[in-house]
Tab-separated table of C-alpha atoms in Angstrom:
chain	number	residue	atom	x	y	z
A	1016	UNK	CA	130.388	-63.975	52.118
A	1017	UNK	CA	126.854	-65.010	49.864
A	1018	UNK	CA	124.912	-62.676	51.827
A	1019	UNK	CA	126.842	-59.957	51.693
A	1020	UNK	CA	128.222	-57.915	54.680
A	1021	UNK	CA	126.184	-56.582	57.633
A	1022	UNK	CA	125.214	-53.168	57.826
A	1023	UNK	CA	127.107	-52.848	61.504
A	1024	UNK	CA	130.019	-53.897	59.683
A	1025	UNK	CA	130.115	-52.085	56.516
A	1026	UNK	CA	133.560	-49.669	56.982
A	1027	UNK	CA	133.008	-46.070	56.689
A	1028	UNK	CA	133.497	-44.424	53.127
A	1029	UNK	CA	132.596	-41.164	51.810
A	1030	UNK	CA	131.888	-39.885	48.241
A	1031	UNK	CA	131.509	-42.826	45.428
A	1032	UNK	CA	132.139	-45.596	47.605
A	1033	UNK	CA	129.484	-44.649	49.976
A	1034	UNK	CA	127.086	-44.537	47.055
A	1035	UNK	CA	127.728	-48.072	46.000
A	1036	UNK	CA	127.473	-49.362	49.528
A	1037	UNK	CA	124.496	-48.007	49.923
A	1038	UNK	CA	122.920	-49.276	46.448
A	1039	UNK	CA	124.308	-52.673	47.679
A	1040	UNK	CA	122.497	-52.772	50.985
A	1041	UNK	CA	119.453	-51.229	49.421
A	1042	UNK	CA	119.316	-54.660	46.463
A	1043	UNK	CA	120.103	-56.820	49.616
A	1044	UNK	CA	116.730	-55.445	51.492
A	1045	UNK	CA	114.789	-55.667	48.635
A	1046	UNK	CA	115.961	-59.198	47.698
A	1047	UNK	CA	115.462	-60.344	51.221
A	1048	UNK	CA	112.121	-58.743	50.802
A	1049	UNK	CA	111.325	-60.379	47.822
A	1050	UNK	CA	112.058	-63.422	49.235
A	1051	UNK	CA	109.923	-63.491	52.314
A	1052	UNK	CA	107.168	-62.558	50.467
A	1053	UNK	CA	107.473	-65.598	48.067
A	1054	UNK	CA	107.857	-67.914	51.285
A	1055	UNK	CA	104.641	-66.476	52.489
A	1056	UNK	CA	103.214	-66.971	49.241
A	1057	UNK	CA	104.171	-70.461	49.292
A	1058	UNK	CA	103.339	-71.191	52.816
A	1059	UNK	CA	99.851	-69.502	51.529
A	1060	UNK	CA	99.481	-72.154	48.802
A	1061	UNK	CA	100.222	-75.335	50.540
A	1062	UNK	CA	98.010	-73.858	53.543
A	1063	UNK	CA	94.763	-73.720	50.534
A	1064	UNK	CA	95.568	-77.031	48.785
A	1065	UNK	CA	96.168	-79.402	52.490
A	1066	UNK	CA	92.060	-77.505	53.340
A	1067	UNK	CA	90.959	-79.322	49.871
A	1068	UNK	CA	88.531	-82.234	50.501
A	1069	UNK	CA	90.503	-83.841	47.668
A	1070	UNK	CA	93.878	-85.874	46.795
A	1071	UNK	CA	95.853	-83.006	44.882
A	1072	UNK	CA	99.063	-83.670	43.673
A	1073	UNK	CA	101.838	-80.382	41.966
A	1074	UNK	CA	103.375	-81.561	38.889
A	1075	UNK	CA	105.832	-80.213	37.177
A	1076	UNK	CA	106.418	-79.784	33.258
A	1077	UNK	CA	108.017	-83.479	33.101
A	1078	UNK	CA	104.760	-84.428	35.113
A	1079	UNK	CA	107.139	-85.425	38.011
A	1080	UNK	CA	105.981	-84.442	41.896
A	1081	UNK	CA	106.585	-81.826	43.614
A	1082	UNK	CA	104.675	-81.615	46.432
A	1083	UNK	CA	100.829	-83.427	47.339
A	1084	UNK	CA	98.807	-83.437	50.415
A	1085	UNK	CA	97.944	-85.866	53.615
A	1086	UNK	CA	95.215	-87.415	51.002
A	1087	UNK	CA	97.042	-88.063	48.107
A	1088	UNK	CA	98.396	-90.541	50.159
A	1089	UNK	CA	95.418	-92.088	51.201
A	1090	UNK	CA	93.648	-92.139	48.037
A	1091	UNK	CA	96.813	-92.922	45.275
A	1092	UNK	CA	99.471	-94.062	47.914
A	1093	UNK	CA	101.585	-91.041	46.799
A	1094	UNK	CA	104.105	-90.277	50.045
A	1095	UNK	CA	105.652	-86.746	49.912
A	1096	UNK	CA	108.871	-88.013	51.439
A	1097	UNK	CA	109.416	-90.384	49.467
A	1098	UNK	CA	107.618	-90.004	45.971
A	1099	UNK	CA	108.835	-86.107	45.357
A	1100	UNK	CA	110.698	-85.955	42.287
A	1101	UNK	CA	109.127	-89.362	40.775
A	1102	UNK	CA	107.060	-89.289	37.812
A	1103	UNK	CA	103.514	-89.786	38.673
A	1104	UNK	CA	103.120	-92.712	35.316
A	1105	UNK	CA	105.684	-94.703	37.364
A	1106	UNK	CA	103.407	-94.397	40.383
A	1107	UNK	CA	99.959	-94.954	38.720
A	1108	UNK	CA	100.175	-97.495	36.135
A	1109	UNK	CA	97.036	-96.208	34.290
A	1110	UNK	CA	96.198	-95.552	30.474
A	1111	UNK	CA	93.800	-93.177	31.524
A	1112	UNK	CA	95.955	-90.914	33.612
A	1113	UNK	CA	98.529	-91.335	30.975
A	1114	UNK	CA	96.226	-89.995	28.200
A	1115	UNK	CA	94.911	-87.213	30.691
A	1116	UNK	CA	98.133	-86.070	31.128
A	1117	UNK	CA	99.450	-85.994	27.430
A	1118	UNK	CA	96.576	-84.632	26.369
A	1119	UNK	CA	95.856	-82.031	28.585
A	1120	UNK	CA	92.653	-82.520	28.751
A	1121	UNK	CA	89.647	-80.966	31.098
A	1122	UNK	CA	87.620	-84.336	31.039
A	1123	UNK	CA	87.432	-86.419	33.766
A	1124	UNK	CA	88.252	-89.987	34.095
A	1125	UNK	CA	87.807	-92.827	36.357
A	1126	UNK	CA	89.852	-95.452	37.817
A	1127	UNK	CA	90.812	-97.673	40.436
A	1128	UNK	CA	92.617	-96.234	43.468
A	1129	UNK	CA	96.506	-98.071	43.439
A	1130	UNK	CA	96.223	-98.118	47.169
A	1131	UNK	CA	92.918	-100.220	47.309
A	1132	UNK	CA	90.988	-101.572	44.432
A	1133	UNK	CA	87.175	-101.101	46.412
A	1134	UNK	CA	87.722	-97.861	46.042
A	1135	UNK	CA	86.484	-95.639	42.890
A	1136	UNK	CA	88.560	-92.391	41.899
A	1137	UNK	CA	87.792	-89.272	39.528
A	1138	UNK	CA	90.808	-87.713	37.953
A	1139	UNK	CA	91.487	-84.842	36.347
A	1140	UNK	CA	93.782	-82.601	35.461
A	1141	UNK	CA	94.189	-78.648	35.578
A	1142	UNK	CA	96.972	-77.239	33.436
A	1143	UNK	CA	98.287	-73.908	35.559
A	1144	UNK	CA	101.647	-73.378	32.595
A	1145	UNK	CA	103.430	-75.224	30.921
A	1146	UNK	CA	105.565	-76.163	33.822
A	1147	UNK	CA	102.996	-76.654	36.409
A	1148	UNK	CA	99.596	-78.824	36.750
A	1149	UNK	CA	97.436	-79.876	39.470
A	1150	UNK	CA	96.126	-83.627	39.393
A	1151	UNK	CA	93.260	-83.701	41.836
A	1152	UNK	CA	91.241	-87.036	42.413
A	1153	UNK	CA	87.941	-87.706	44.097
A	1154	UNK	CA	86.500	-90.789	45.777
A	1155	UNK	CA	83.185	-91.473	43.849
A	1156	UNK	CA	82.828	-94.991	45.178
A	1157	UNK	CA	78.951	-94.152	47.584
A	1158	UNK	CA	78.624	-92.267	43.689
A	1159	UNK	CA	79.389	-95.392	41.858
A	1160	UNK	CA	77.749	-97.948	44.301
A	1161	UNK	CA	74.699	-96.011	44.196
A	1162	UNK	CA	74.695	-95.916	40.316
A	1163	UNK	CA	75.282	-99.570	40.207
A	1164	UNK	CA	72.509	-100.226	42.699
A	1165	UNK	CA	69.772	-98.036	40.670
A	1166	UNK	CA	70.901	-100.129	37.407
A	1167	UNK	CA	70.211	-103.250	39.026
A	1168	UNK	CA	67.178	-102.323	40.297
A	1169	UNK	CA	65.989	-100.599	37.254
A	1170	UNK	CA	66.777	-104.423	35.536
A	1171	UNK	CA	65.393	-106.052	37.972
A	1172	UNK	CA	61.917	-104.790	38.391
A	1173	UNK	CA	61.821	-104.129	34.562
A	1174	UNK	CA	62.308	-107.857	33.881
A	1175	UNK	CA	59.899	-108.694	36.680
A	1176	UNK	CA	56.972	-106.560	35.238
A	1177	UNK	CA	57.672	-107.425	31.516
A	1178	UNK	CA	56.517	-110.913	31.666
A	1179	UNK	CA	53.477	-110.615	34.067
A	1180	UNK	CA	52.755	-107.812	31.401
A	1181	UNK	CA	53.024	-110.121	28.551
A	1182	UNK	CA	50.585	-112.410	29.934
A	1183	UNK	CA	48.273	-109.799	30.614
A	1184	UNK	CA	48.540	-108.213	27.580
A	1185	UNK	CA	47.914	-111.363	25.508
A	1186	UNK	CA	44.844	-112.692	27.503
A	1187	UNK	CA	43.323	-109.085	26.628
A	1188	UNK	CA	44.528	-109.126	22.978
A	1189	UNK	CA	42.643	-112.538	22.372
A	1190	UNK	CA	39.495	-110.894	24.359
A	1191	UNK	CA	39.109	-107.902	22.133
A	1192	UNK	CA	39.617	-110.579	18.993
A	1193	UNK	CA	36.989	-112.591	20.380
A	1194	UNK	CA	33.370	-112.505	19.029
A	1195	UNK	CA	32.203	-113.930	22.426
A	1196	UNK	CA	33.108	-110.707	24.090
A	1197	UNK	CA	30.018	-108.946	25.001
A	1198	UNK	CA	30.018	-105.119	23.840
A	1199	UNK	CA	29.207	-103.624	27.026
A	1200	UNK	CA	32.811	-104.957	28.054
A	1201	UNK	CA	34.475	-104.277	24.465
A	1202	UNK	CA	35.293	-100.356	25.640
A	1203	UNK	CA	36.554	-101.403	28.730
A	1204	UNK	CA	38.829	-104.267	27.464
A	1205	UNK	CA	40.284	-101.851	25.283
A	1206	UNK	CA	41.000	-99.557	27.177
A	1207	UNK	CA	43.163	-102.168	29.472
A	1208	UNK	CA	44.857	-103.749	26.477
A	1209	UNK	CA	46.120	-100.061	25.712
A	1210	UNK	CA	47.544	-98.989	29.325
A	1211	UNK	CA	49.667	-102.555	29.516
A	1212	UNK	CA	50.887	-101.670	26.042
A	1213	UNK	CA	51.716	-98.198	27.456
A	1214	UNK	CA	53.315	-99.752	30.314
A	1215	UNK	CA	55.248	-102.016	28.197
A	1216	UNK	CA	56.535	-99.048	26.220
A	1217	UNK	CA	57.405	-97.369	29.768
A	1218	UNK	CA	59.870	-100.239	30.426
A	1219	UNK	CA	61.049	-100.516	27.101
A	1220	UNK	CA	62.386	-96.725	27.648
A	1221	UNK	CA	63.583	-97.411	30.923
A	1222	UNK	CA	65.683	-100.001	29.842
A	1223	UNK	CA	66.915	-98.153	26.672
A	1224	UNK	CA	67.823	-95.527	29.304
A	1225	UNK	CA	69.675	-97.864	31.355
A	1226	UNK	CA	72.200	-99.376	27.978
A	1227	UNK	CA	72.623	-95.562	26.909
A	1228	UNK	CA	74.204	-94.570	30.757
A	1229	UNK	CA	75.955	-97.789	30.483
A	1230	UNK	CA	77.580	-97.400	27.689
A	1231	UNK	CA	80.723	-94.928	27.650
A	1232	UNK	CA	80.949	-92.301	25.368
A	1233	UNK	CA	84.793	-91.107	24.969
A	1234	UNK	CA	85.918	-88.034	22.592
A	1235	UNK	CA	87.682	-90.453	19.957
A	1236	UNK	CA	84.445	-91.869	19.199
A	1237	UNK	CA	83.324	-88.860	18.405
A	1238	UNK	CA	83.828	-88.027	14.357
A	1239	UNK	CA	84.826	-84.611	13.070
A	1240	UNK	CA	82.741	-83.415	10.042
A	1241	UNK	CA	84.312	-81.003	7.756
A	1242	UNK	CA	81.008	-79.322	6.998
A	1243	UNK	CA	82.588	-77.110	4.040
A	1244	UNK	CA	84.060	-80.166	2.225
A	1245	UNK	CA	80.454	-81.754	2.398
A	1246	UNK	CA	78.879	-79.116	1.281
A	1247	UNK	CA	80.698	-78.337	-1.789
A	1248	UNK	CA	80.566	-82.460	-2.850
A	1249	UNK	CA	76.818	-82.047	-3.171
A	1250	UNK	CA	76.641	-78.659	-4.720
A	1251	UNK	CA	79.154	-80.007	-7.171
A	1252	UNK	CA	77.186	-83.536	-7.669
A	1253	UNK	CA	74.380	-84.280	-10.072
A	1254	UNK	CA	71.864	-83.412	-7.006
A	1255	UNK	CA	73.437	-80.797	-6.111
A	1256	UNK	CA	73.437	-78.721	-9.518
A	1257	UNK	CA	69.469	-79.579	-9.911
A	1258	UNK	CA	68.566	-78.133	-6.249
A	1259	UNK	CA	70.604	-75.250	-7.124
A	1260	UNK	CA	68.848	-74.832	-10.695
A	1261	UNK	CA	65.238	-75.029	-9.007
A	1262	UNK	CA	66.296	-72.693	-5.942
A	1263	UNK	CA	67.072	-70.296	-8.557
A	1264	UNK	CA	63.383	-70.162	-10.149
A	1265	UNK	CA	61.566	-70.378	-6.799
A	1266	UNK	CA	60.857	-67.662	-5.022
A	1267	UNK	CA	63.231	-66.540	-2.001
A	1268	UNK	CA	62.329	-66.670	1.425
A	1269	UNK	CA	65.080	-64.992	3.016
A	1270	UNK	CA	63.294	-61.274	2.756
């Protein structure tokens, strides 16, 4: 038989023969062993990764599924039953996943869920070998409602204040300009013309602030500068040679 014979069964056998049974039933305890302990081990892991407050989903090297938990399939409509074994591209039609995966990168990214389109997901990606990863995604959607909301208002009450400002900073302009402007008010004029231009710088910022969150800042746009190749092109160009020439006669500030 596969398992091997029972030990009530094993026939009675002296010398050599006795020896070998016995190294045989001693492999088949430690194997059985061995393999209780891994299905503990397992039953250990998939106990710790159905408590996460996230969708996780086990990929294997070929970044096909092997097993997810009970929000996986509410988030990415990933069914255990039915999706094990399927690549997870085939599932989530998604250039960022894609390039997450290939890449094996520790950035996040965000998409749509597949299962419903109001709802906002954060992916990413944690490489355990080379035949095993974890793709774990969060719903960010209060996190990217609220972000939207604080844009608009930002907007909003920036374009709302800029032109009342405008008006009241040109009215003041022309009064300081003015030679009817008596001097006992020429401090305090101003002084008023130089807190709306304050406040106009104010929104200026928080407007510059809002287009720099806006605007996306991936790793490709991001150039690599090969610092050694630039600085040998200017020590070896016409500038280069002449700050090295006067660096030699002036004195050194390195002791």
């Amino acid at each position: 038989m596969a398992n091997g014979t029972e030990q009530a069964k094993v026939p009675d056998s002296n010398g050599v023969w006795e020896k070998i049974n016995a190294q045989v039933q001693q492999t088949k305890n430690k194997s059985n062993e061995r393999k209780r302990r891994m299905n503990a081990l397992l039953k250990r892991s998939q106990s710790i990764v159905k408590g996460l407050p996230y969708a996780t989903v086990v990929l294997n090297g070929n970044n096909e599924i092997d097993w997810t938990n009970k929000l996986s399939g509410q988030l990415l409509g990933i069914s255990m039953k039915v999706d094990r074994g399927q690549c997870i591209d085939d599932l989530i039609r998604s250039s960022e996943l894609h390039k997450l995966l290939t890449t094996q990168s520790n950035h996040e990214v965000e998409i749509e869920s597949p299962k419903n389109s109001a709802i906002k997901l954060s992916l990413r990606v944690i490489v355990i070998n080379a035949d095993l990863k974890l793709l774990i995604a969060r719903d960010i959607s209060e996190r990217a409602q609220i972000l939207d909301m604080r844009k608009s208002f930002i907007s909003n009450a920036s374009h709302e204040l800029r032109m009342p400002l405008t008006v009241i900073s040109g009215y003041l302009e022309m009064m300081q300009d003015s030679h009817l402007l008596p001097e006992s008010l020429f401090k305090a004029v101003q002084s008023s013309y130089e807190q709306s231009e304050r406040m106009g710088n104010i929104i200026e910022d928080l407007l510059t602030l809002l287009r720099l969150e806006s605007t996306r800042l991936t790793r490709e746009a991001s150039v690599g500068i090969n610092m050694e190749k630039v600085i040998n092109h200017i020590c070896n160009s016409e500038d280069g040679l002449m700050i090295t020439k006067i660096s030699s006669k002036a004195p050194s500030i390195w002791h």
